[in-house]
CSV table of C-alpha atoms and ligand atoms in Angstrom, one decimal:
chain,number,residue,atom,x,y,z
C,151,MET,CA,-16.4,11.4,-13.6
C,152,ASP,CA,-13.6,13.6,-12.4
C,153,ARG,CA,-10.4,14.0,-14.4
C,154,ILE,CA,-7.0,15.5,-13.8
C,155,VAL,CA,-5.4,17.7,-16.4
C,156,VAL,CA,-1.6,18.1,-16.3
C,157,THR,CA,0.4,20.5,-18.5
C,158,GLY,CA,4.0,19.4,-18.7
C,159,GLY,CA,7.2,21.4,-18.6
C,160,ALA,CA,7.3,23.0,-15.1
C,161,ALA,CA,10.2,22.0,-12.8
C,162,LEU,CA,9.1,21.2,-9.3
C,163,ASN,CA,10.5,23.2,-6.4
C,164,GLY,CA,9.3,23.3,-2.8
C,165,GLN,CA,8.1,21.1,0.0
C,166,ILE,CA,5.7,18.1,0.1
C,167,PRO,CA,4.5,16.8,3.4
C,168,ILE,CA,4.3,13.0,3.4
C,169,SER,CA,1.1,11.5,4.9
C,170,GLY,CA,0.6,8.5,7.1
C,171,ALA,CA,0.8,5.1,5.3
C,172,LYS,CA,-2.5,3.9,3.8
C,173,ASN,CA,-1.4,0.3,3.9
C,174,ALA,CA,-0.4,0.5,7.5
C,175,CYS,CA,-3.7,2.1,8.4
C,176,LEU,CA,-5.6,-0.6,6.6
C,177,THR,CA,-4.1,-3.2,8.9
C,178,LEU,CA,-4.1,-1.1,12.1
C,179,MET,CA,-7.8,-0.3,11.9
C,180,PRO,CA,-8.9,-4.0,12.0
C,181,ALA,CA,-6.6,-4.5,15.0
C,182,ALA,CA,-9.2,-2.5,17.0
C,183,LEU,CA,-11.5,-5.5,16.7
C,184,LEU,CA,-9.1,-7.4,19.1
C,185,SER,CA,-9.9,-5.3,22.1
C,186,GLU,CA,-13.0,-4.0,24.0
C,187,GLU,CA,-11.0,-0.8,24.7
C,188,PRO,CA,-10.6,1.9,22.1
C,189,LEU,CA,-7.7,2.1,19.7
C,190,THR,CA,-6.8,5.7,18.7
C,191,LEU,CA,-4.8,6.1,15.5
C,192,THR,CA,-3.1,9.5,14.7
C,193,ASN,CA,-1.5,10.6,11.4
C,194,VAL,CA,-4.3,8.9,9.4
C,195,PRO,CA,-4.4,9.8,5.7
C,196,ARG,CA,-7.7,11.1,4.3
C,197,LEU,CA,-8.4,8.6,1.5
C,198,SER,CA,-11.3,6.6,0.2
C,199,ASP,CA,-9.8,3.3,1.2
C,200,ILE,CA,-9.8,4.5,4.8
C,201,SER,CA,-13.5,5.5,4.5
C,202,THR,CA,-14.2,2.0,3.1
C,203,MET,CA,-12.4,0.3,6.1
C,204,THR,CA,-14.4,2.6,8.4
C,205,GLU,CA,-17.6,1.5,6.8
C,206,LEU,CA,-16.6,-2.1,7.1
C,207,LEU,CA,-15.7,-1.8,10.8
C,208,GLU,CA,-19.0,0.1,11.5
C,209,SER,CA,-20.9,-2.7,9.8
C,210,LEU,CA,-19.3,-5.1,12.4
C,211,GLY,CA,-20.3,-3.0,15.4
C,212,CYS,CA,-17.3,-0.7,15.9
C,213,GLU,CA,-17.9,2.9,16.8
C,214,VAL,CA,-15.5,5.0,14.7
C,215,ALA,CA,-15.0,8.7,15.7
C,216,SER,CA,-13.2,10.8,13.1
C,217,LEU,CA,-11.4,13.7,14.8
C,218,GLN,CA,-9.3,16.6,13.6
C,219,GLY,CA,-10.8,16.4,10.1
C,220,GLY,CA,-10.1,12.7,9.8
C,221,ARG,CA,-6.4,12.9,10.9
C,222,VAL,CA,-7.3,10.9,14.1
C,223,LEU,CA,-9.5,7.9,14.3
C,224,ALA,CA,-10.8,6.6,17.6
C,225,ILE,CA,-12.2,3.1,17.2
C,226,GLY,CA,-14.2,1.5,20.0
C,227,THR,CA,-15.3,-2.2,19.8
C,228,ALA,CA,-17.1,-2.9,23.1
C,229,LYS,CA,-18.7,-5.8,21.3
C,230,ILE,CA,-18.6,-7.2,17.7
C,231,SER,CA,-22.3,-7.2,17.0
C,232,ASN,CA,-22.0,-8.8,13.5
C,233,HIS,CA,-19.3,-11.2,12.4
C,234,THR,CA,-20.0,-11.0,8.6
C,235,ALA,CA,-17.9,-8.8,6.3
C,236,HIS,CA,-20.2,-8.6,3.3
C,237,TYR,CA,-19.3,-8.8,-0.4
C,238,ASP,CA,-20.5,-5.3,-1.1
C,239,ILE,CA,-17.7,-3.8,0.9
C,240,VAL,CA,-15.0,-6.5,0.5
C,241,ARG,CA,-15.2,-6.4,-3.3
C,242,LYS,CA,-14.2,-2.7,-3.2
C,243,MET,CA,-11.0,-3.4,-1.2
C,244,ARG,CA,-9.0,-6.5,-0.8
C,245,ALA,CA,-7.5,-5.3,2.5
C,246,SER,CA,-11.0,-6.1,4.0
C,247,ILE,CA,-9.7,-9.7,4.5
C,248,GLY,CA,-7.8,-8.2,7.5
C,249,VAL,CA,-10.8,-8.3,9.7
C,250,LEU,CA,-10.9,-12.1,9.6
C,251,GLY,CA,-8.0,-12.7,12.0
C,252,PRO,CA,-9.0,-10.3,14.7
C,253,MET,CA,-12.7,-11.4,14.7
C,254,LEU,CA,-11.7,-15.1,14.8
C,255,ALA,CA,-9.2,-14.5,17.5
C,256,ARG,CA,-11.5,-12.5,19.8
C,257,ASP,CA,-14.8,-14.3,19.3
C,258,GLY,CA,-14.0,-17.6,17.6
C,259,GLU,CA,-16.1,-16.8,14.6
C,260,ALA,CA,-15.8,-14.8,11.4
C,261,VAL,CA,-17.5,-14.8,8.0
C,262,VAL,CA,-15.7,-12.8,5.3
C,263,SER,CA,-16.5,-12.6,1.6
C,264,LEU,CA,-13.8,-13.9,-0.7
C,265,PRO,CA,-12.2,-10.8,-2.2
C,266,GLY,CA,-12.1,-12.2,-5.8
C,267,GLY,CA,-9.7,-11.0,-8.5
C,268,CYS,CA,-8.6,-7.5,-9.0
C,269,ALA,CA,-7.0,-5.5,-11.8
C,270,ILE,CA,-3.4,-6.3,-11.0
C,271,GLY,CA,-3.8,-10.1,-10.8
C,272,ALA,CA,-5.6,-13.0,-9.3
C,273,ARG,CA,-4.5,-12.3,-5.7
C,274,PRO,CA,-5.7,-15.4,-3.9
C,275,VAL,CA,-6.0,-15.7,-0.1
C,276,ASP,CA,-4.8,-19.3,0.3
C,277,ILE,CA,-1.9,-18.3,2.6
C,278,HIS,CA,-4.2,-16.5,5.0
C,279,LEU,CA,-6.5,-19.5,5.1
C,280,SER,CA,-3.8,-22.2,5.6
C,281,GLY,CA,-2.3,-20.1,8.3
C,282,PHE,CA,-5.6,-19.9,10.2
C,283,GLU,CA,-6.1,-23.7,9.8
C,284,ALA,CA,-2.7,-24.2,11.3
C,285,LEU,CA,-3.8,-22.0,14.3
C,286,GLY,CA,-6.7,-24.5,14.7
C,287,ALA,CA,-9.5,-22.7,12.9
C,288,VAL,CA,-12.1,-24.7,10.9
C,289,LEU,CA,-12.8,-23.2,7.6
C,290,ASP,CA,-15.7,-23.7,5.2
C,291,LEU,CA,-15.8,-21.9,1.8
C,292,ARG,CA,-19.4,-21.6,0.6
C,293,ASP,CA,-21.6,-19.1,-1.3
C,294,GLY,CA,-18.5,-17.0,-2.0
C,295,TYR,CA,-17.8,-16.6,1.7
C,296,ILE,CA,-15.1,-17.9,4.1
C,297,HIS,CA,-16.8,-19.2,7.2
C,298,ALA,CA,-14.2,-19.5,10.0
C,299,THR,CA,-14.7,-20.9,13.5
C,300,ALA,CA,-12.5,-21.6,16.4
C,301,PRO,CA,-15.0,-22.6,19.2
C,302,LYS,CA,-12.2,-23.2,21.7
C,303,GLY,CA,-10.1,-20.3,20.5
C,304,LEU,CA,-7.0,-20.3,18.3
C,305,ILE,CA,-4.0,-22.4,19.4
C,306,GLY,CA,-0.4,-21.3,19.1
C,307,THR,CA,1.6,-23.2,16.5
C,308,THR,CA,4.6,-23.0,14.2
C,309,TYR,CA,3.6,-22.1,10.6
C,310,GLU,CA,5.8,-21.3,7.7
C,311,LEU,CA,4.3,-19.1,5.0
C,312,PRO,CA,4.9,-20.5,1.5
C,313,PHE,CA,5.4,-16.9,0.3
C,314,ALA,CA,6.1,-13.8,2.4
C,315,SER,CA,2.6,-12.3,1.8
C,316,VAL,CA,2.2,-8.9,3.5
C,317,GLY,CA,-1.6,-9.3,4.1
C,318,ALA,CA,-1.3,-12.9,5.4
C,319,THR,CA,1.5,-11.9,7.7
C,320,GLU,CA,-0.6,-9.1,9.2
C,321,ASN,CA,-3.7,-11.2,9.5
C,322,LEU,CA,-1.9,-14.1,11.2
C,323,LEU,CA,0.2,-11.8,13.5
C,324,SER,CA,-3.0,-10.0,14.7
C,325,ALA,CA,-4.8,-13.2,15.3
C,326,ALA,CA,-1.9,-14.9,17.1
C,327,THR,CA,-1.8,-12.2,19.8
C,328,LEU,CA,-4.9,-13.8,21.4
C,329,ALA,CA,-4.1,-17.5,20.6
C,330,LYS,CA,-3.3,-19.9,23.4
C,331,GLY,CA,0.4,-20.4,23.8
C,332,THR,CA,3.2,-19.5,21.5
C,333,THR,CA,3.0,-19.0,17.8
C,334,VAL,CA,6.0,-18.9,15.5
C,335,LEU,CA,5.4,-17.5,12.0
C,336,LYS,CA,8.3,-18.3,9.6
C,337,ASN,CA,9.1,-16.7,6.2
C,338,VAL,CA,6.9,-13.7,7.1
C,339,ALA,CA,6.9,-10.4,5.3
C,340,ARG,CA,9.2,-7.7,6.7
C,341,GLU,CA,7.6,-4.5,5.3
C,342,PRO,CA,7.7,-1.4,7.5
C,343,GLU,CA,3.9,-1.6,7.8
C,344,ILE,CA,4.3,-4.9,9.6
C,345,VAL,CA,6.8,-3.4,12.0
C,346,ASP,CA,4.2,-0.6,12.6
C,347,LEU,CA,1.4,-3.1,13.3
C,348,ALA,CA,3.6,-5.0,15.8
C,349,LYS,CA,4.4,-1.8,17.5
C,350,CYS,CA,0.7,-0.9,17.8
C,351,LEU,CA,-0.2,-4.4,19.0
C,352,ARG,CA,2.5,-4.3,21.6
C,353,ALA,CA,1.1,-1.0,22.9
C,354,MET,CA,-2.2,-2.8,23.3
C,355,GLY,CA,-0.5,-5.5,25.4
C,356,ALA,CA,0.6,-8.1,22.9
C,357,GLN,CA,3.9,-10.0,23.3
C,358,ILE,CA,5.7,-10.0,20.0
C,359,GLU,CA,9.3,-10.5,19.0
C,360,GLY,CA,11.0,-10.4,15.6
C,361,GLU,CA,9.2,-7.8,13.6
C,362,GLY,CA,11.2,-6.7,10.6
C,363,THR,CA,12.9,-10.1,10.4
C,364,SER,CA,11.6,-13.2,8.7
C,365,THR,CA,10.4,-14.9,11.9
C,366,LEU,CA,7.8,-13.6,14.3
C,367,THR,CA,7.3,-15.1,17.7
C,368,ILE,CA,4.1,-14.3,19.5
C,369,GLN,CA,3.2,-15.3,23.0
C,370,GLY,CA,-0.6,-15.2,23.2
C,371,VAL,CA,-2.3,-13.2,26.0
C,372,ASP,CA,-5.8,-13.4,27.3
C,373,ARG,CA,-6.9,-9.9,26.4
C,374,LEU,CA,-5.6,-6.8,24.8
C,375,GLY,CA,-6.3,-3.2,26.0
C,376,GLY,CA,-6.6,0.2,24.3
C,377,ALA,CA,-3.7,2.3,22.9
C,378,THR,CA,-2.9,5.4,21.0
C,379,HIS,CA,-0.6,4.8,18.0
C,380,GLN,CA,0.9,7.1,15.3
C,381,VAL,CA,0.7,5.7,11.8
C,382,VAL,CA,4.1,5.3,10.1
C,383,THR,CA,5.0,7.5,7.1
C,384,ASP,CA,3.7,6.3,3.7
C,385,ARG,CA,6.9,5.0,2.0
C,386,ILE,CA,5.1,4.6,-1.3
C,387,GLU,CA,3.9,8.2,-1.4
C,388,LEU,CA,7.4,9.2,-0.3
C,389,GLY,CA,9.0,7.3,-3.1
C,390,THR,CA,6.6,8.7,-5.6
C,391,TYR,CA,7.3,12.3,-4.7
C,392,MET,CA,11.0,11.6,-4.5
C,393,LEU,CA,10.8,10.6,-8.1
C,394,ALA,CA,8.9,13.8,-9.2
C,395,PRO,CA,11.8,16.3,-9.2
C,396,VAL,CA,14.0,13.6,-11.0
C,397,ILE,CA,11.6,13.5,-13.9
C,398,THR,CA,10.7,17.2,-14.0
C,399,GLY,CA,14.0,18.8,-12.8
C,400,GLY,CA,14.0,21.1,-9.7
C,401,LYS,CA,14.4,20.3,-6.0
C,402,VAL,CA,11.8,19.0,-3.6
C,403,GLU,CA,12.0,18.5,0.2
C,404,LEU,CA,9.9,15.5,1.4
C,405,LEU,CA,8.8,16.4,4.9
C,406,GLY,CA,8.8,13.3,7.2
C,407,GLY,CA,10.8,11.3,4.7
C,408,ARG,CA,13.3,8.7,5.9
C,409,ARG,CA,15.7,6.9,3.6
C,410,ASP,CA,15.5,3.6,5.6
C,411,LEU,CA,11.8,3.4,4.5
C,412,VAL,CA,12.8,3.4,0.8
C,413,SER,CA,16.4,2.1,0.7
C,414,ALA,CA,16.3,-0.1,-2.4
C,415,PHE,CA,14.2,2.5,-4.3
C,416,SER,CA,16.7,5.3,-3.3
C,417,ASP,CA,19.6,3.3,-4.6
C,418,LYS,CA,18.0,2.9,-8.0
C,419,LEU,CA,16.8,6.5,-8.1
C,420,GLU,CA,20.4,7.6,-7.5
C,421,ALA,CA,21.6,5.3,-10.2
C,422,ALA,CA,19.1,7.0,-12.5
C,423,GLY,CA,20.6,10.4,-11.6
C,424,ALA,CA,19.0,11.6,-8.4
C,425,ILE,CA,20.8,13.4,-5.6
C,426,ILE,CA,19.2,12.5,-2.3
C,427,GLU,CA,20.2,14.5,0.8
C,428,GLU,CA,19.0,13.5,4.3
C,429,THR,CA,18.1,15.9,7.0
C,430,PRO,CA,16.8,15.0,10.5
C,431,ASN,CA,13.2,15.3,9.4
C,432,SER,CA,13.2,15.1,5.6
C,433,LEU,CA,14.8,14.0,2.4
C,434,ILE,CA,15.7,16.6,-0.3
C,435,VAL,CA,15.8,15.3,-3.8
C,436,SER,CA,17.1,16.9,-7.0
C,437,ARG,CA,18.5,15.7,-10.4
C,438,LYS,CA,22.2,15.6,-11.1
C,439,GLY,CA,22.5,17.3,-14.5
C,440,ASP,CA,20.0,16.7,-17.4
C,441,ILE,CA,20.5,13.1,-18.1
C,442,ILE,CA,18.3,10.3,-16.7
C,443,HIS,CA,20.4,7.0,-16.7
C,444,PRO,CA,18.8,3.7,-17.6
C,445,VAL,CA,18.5,1.2,-14.7
C,446,ASN,CA,17.3,-2.4,-14.4
C,447,ILE,CA,14.7,-3.1,-11.7
C,448,LYS,CA,13.4,-6.3,-10.2
C,449,THR,CA,10.5,-6.0,-7.8
C,450,GLU,CA,10.8,-8.1,-4.7
C,451,VAL,CA,9.4,-8.4,-1.2
C,452,HIS,CA,10.9,-6.0,1.3
C,453,PRO,CA,13.7,-5.0,1.6
C,454,GLY,CA,13.8,-5.4,-2.2
C,455,PHE,CA,12.4,-2.8,-4.7
C,456,PRO,CA,8.7,-2.4,-4.0
C,457,THR,CA,6.2,-3.4,-6.6
C,458,ASP,CA,4.2,-0.3,-5.6
C,459,LEU,CA,6.9,2.0,-7.0
C,460,GLN,CA,7.4,0.0,-10.3
C,461,ALA,CA,4.9,2.0,-12.4
C,462,GLN,CA,6.4,5.4,-11.3
C,463,MET,CA,9.9,4.2,-12.0
C,464,MET,CA,8.8,3.1,-15.5
C,465,ALA,CA,7.5,6.6,-16.2
C,466,LEU,CA,10.9,8.0,-15.3
C,467,LEU,CA,12.8,5.5,-17.4
C,468,THR,CA,10.8,6.2,-20.5
C,469,LEU,CA,13.1,9.3,-20.7
C,470,ALA,CA,16.4,7.6,-19.9
C,471,ASP,CA,19.4,7.8,-22.1
C,472,GLY,CA,19.4,4.1,-23.0
C,473,THR,CA,17.4,0.9,-22.3
C,474,SER,CA,16.1,-0.4,-19.0
C,475,VAL,CA,14.5,-3.7,-18.1
C,476,LEU,CA,11.9,-3.9,-15.4
C,477,GLU,CA,11.0,-7.3,-14.0
C,478,GLU,CA,7.8,-7.6,-12.0
C,479,THR,CA,7.8,-10.7,-9.7
C,480,ILE,CA,5.1,-9.9,-7.1
C,481,PHE,CA,2.0,-9.5,-9.3
C,482,GLU,CA,1.4,-11.2,-12.6
C,483,ASN,CA,-0.5,-8.3,-14.4
C,484,ARG,CA,1.1,-5.1,-13.3
C,485,PHE,CA,2.2,-3.4,-16.4
C,486,MET,CA,-1.2,-1.9,-17.4
C,487,HIS,CA,0.4,1.6,-17.3
C,488,ALA,CA,2.7,0.6,-20.2
C,489,PRO,CA,0.1,0.9,-23.0
C,490,GLU,CA,-0.9,4.3,-21.6
C,491,LEU,CA,2.7,5.5,-21.5
C,492,ILE,CA,3.1,4.2,-25.1
C,493,ARG,CA,0.2,6.5,-26.0
C,494,MET,CA,2.3,9.4,-24.7
C,495,GLY,CA,5.2,8.4,-27.0
C,496,ALA,CA,7.1,5.9,-24.7
C,497,ASP,CA,8.9,2.9,-26.3
C,498,ILE,CA,8.0,-0.1,-24.1
C,499,GLU,CA,7.7,-3.8,-24.9
C,500,VAL,CA,6.1,-6.1,-22.4
C,501,HIS,CA,6.8,-9.8,-22.4
C,502,GLY,CA,5.2,-11.7,-19.5
C,503,GLY,CA,6.8,-10.3,-16.3
C,504,HIS,CA,9.4,-8.2,-18.2
C,505,ALA,CA,9.1,-4.8,-19.7
C,506,THR,CA,11.9,-3.4,-21.9
C,507,VAL,CA,11.9,0.4,-21.8
C,508,LYS,CA,14.0,2.2,-24.5
C,509,GLY,CA,14.4,5.8,-23.5
C,510,VAL,CA,12.9,8.5,-25.8
C,511,LYS,CA,13.8,12.2,-26.1
C,512,SER,CA,10.4,13.4,-25.0
C,513,LEU,CA,6.8,12.4,-24.2
C,514,LYS,CA,3.7,14.0,-25.6
C,515,GLY,CA,0.6,14.8,-23.7
C,516,ALA,CA,-2.4,12.6,-24.4
C,517,PRO,CA,-5.7,11.5,-23.0
C,518,VAL,CA,-4.9,8.5,-20.8
C,519,MET,CA,-6.8,6.2,-18.5
C,520,ALA,CA,-5.8,5.2,-14.9
C,521,THR,CA,-6.1,1.5,-14.4
C,522,ASP,CA,-5.0,1.1,-10.8
C,523,LEU,CA,-3.7,3.2,-8.0
C,524,ARG,CA,0.0,3.2,-8.8
C,525,ALA,CA,-0.5,3.2,-12.5
C,526,SER,CA,-2.5,6.4,-12.2
C,527,ILE,CA,0.2,8.3,-10.4
C,528,SER,CA,2.7,7.2,-13.0
C,529,LEU,CA,0.7,8.8,-15.7
C,530,ILE,CA,0.7,12.1,-13.7
C,531,MET,CA,4.4,11.9,-13.3
C,532,ALA,CA,4.8,11.4,-17.1
C,533,GLY,CA,2.3,14.2,-17.7
C,534,MET,CA,4.4,16.6,-15.7
C,535,VAL,CA,7.2,16.3,-18.2
C,536,ALA,CA,5.3,15.6,-21.4
C,537,GLU,CA,4.8,18.3,-24.1
C,538,GLY,CA,1.3,19.7,-23.9
C,539,GLU,CA,-1.7,18.5,-22.0
C,540,THR,CA,-2.3,15.1,-20.4
C,541,VAL,CA,-5.8,14.3,-19.3
C,542,VAL,CA,-6.1,11.4,-16.8
C,543,THR,CA,-9.5,9.8,-16.4
C,544,ARG,CA,-10.8,7.3,-13.8
C,545,VAL,CA,-9.0,9.3,-11.0
C,546,TYR,CA,-11.0,7.5,-8.3
C,547,HIS,CA,-8.0,5.1,-8.3
C,548,LEU,CA,-5.9,8.0,-7.1
C,549,ASP,CA,-8.3,8.9,-4.4
C,550,ARG,CA,-7.8,5.5,-2.8
C,551,GLY,CA,-4.1,6.2,-2.1
C,552,TYR,CA,-2.8,9.7,-2.7
C,553,GLU,CA,-4.0,12.4,-0.3
C,554,HIS,CA,-4.4,15.9,-1.9
C,555,VAL,CA,-2.3,15.0,-5.0
C,556,VAL,CA,-3.2,18.1,-6.9
C,557,ARG,CA,-2.6,20.4,-3.9
C,558,LYS,CA,0.7,18.8,-3.1
C,559,LEU,CA,2.1,18.9,-6.6
C,560,SER,CA,0.7,22.4,-7.5
C,561,ALA,CA,2.3,23.8,-4.3
C,562,CYS,CA,5.6,22.9,-5.9
C,563,GLY,CA,4.8,24.5,-9.2
C,564,ALA,CA,3.2,21.7,-11.2
C,565,ASN,CA,0.5,22.8,-13.7
C,566,ILE,CA,-2.1,20.3,-12.5
C,567,GLU,CA,-5.8,20.7,-11.9
C,568,ARG,CA,-8.8,18.4,-11.1
C,569,ILE,CA,-11.9,19.0,-13.1
C,570,SER,CA,-15.1,17.7,-11.5
C,571,GLU,CA,-18.2,17.0,-13.5
U,213,UD1,C1,0.0,-5.5,0.0
U,213,UD1,C2,-0.2,-4.0,-0.2
U,213,UD1,C3,0.0,-3.7,-1.7
U,213,UD1,C4,1.3,-4.2,-2.2
U,213,UD1,C5,1.5,-5.7,-1.8
U,213,UD1,C6,2.9,-6.2,-2.1
U,213,UD1,C7,-1.9,-3.4,1.4
U,213,UD1,C8,-3.3,-3.0,1.7
U,213,UD1,N1,-1.6,-3.7,0.2
U,213,UD1,O1,-1.0,-6.2,-0.6
U,213,UD1,O2,-0.1,-2.3,-1.9
U,213,UD1,O3,1.4,-4.1,-3.6
U,213,UD1,O4,1.3,-5.8,-0.4
U,213,UD1,O5,3.9,-5.4,-1.5
U,213,UD1,O6,-1.0,-3.5,2.3
U,213,UD1,N2,-0.7,-14.2,-2.5
U,213,UD1,C9,-1.1,-15.5,-2.6
U,213,UD1,N3,-1.9,-16.0,-1.6
U,213,UD1,C10,-2.2,-15.3,-0.5
U,213,UD1,C11,-1.8,-14.0,-0.4
U,213,UD1,C12,-1.0,-13.4,-1.5
U,213,UD1,O7,-0.9,-16.2,-3.6
U,213,UD1,O8,-2.9,-15.8,0.4
U,213,UD1,C13,0.1,-13.6,-3.7
U,213,UD1,C14,-0.7,-12.4,-4.3
U,213,UD1,O9,-1.6,-12.9,-5.3
U,213,UD1,C15,0.4,-11.6,-4.9
U,213,UD1,C16,1.6,-11.8,-3.9
U,213,UD1,O10,1.2,-13.0,-3.1
U,213,UD1,O11,0.8,-12.1,-6.2
U,213,UD1,C17,1.8,-10.6,-2.9
U,213,UD1,O12,0.6,-10.4,-2.2
U,213,UD1,P1,0.6,-9.8,-0.7
U,213,UD1,O13,2.0,-9.6,-0.2
U,213,UD1,O14,-0.4,-10.6,0.1
U,213,UD1,O15,-0.1,-8.4,-1.0
U,213,UD1,P2,-1.3,-7.7,-0.3
U,213,UD1,O16,-1.2,-7.9,1.2
U,213,UD1,O17,-2.5,-8.1,-1.0
């Protein structure tokens, strides 16, 4: 198994290009199932999760052409030849549930394996399911699969999500584009990836209002056409690399970065001691002086502080001049990076959904294990400032969501290498 070796101490200076958003891509790709005409996505990141979604779409009968080295995907779905998303693929990636809505909306049938639990919590799909029932689908859960049918098509309705789930909002929005009549979805998620999905669906001919607010109104149409759509910037990769020069010192320009994608995070990063400058096409980040200030964080749905940047923020705050409290409200088991950071000398106590981080003077390199995607990058952030060598194992988690992490960081002066076995 590959590992990443980081030797701490180098300040970061240079430019990092930010890729297209993995999470946007994982909901845009299934949207291709809604139309007989091709959907072309540009600015696609080259990640293992994108390969997994490609494999899933191909298993359903899509033709996926990967162009420009994977930067562009052209997805044609003349016909959905198989309506079952098998366990073998779904278990690898929870976002697979996103094919359910488009298949059900187009053909009135879909069978999708239940995703099951995952490392960062139970993550049920009950909101997706009750939303589809509200749209008139008949659901039957058996043999570990969701069997969904809508023989007369989905019917527009008003449905209020009990929680603003990102995945459920995306699934229901996509499906409602082909429902009969008007669908009003209330208490929806407002993440930039949902705004991006709405933009793409509109380019395909959908009638949608309200993206970026908590109510979506969708006027169903008979069919959708093809489109070409550029995937939005990855705000989590952006936030991660904004944090890098604050932990190591130095100055980094994040190409393609926009503050409106990471507002709540930027406010906290500034409170911790970052200087963030905006240019027309980038953000430039450096640290004000040598001190990292403690800050309290509470993860929330957008536009609150994103749960996907909590682990990285914890790595930074281990070196703060005082005590910070991090509260995780989105996932029930998302502090698995804490024990690994403790092995590097951090002082962290976890009680339920709260982590109390007392700043220490320095971290020490250690062998550590990546437990999930965002946890693994937090260990690399910590390794870049720790004394000596940090060896991160299970780096396949990183390959799911960070494109060319070693190349991007070493171009700015980090001592980081990947060792393949
Ligand atoms: C998406 C992101 C993930 C991010 C998360 C929250 C993708 C591919 N992934 O995940 O990176 O961390 O948003 O910003 O876009 N829940 C239910 N029932 C449901 C659905 C969700 O109880 O039917 C719960 C989950 O267990 C979790 C919380 O709601 O505790 C948030 O989940 P959700 O917003 O759906 O996240 P994902 O779409 O899975």
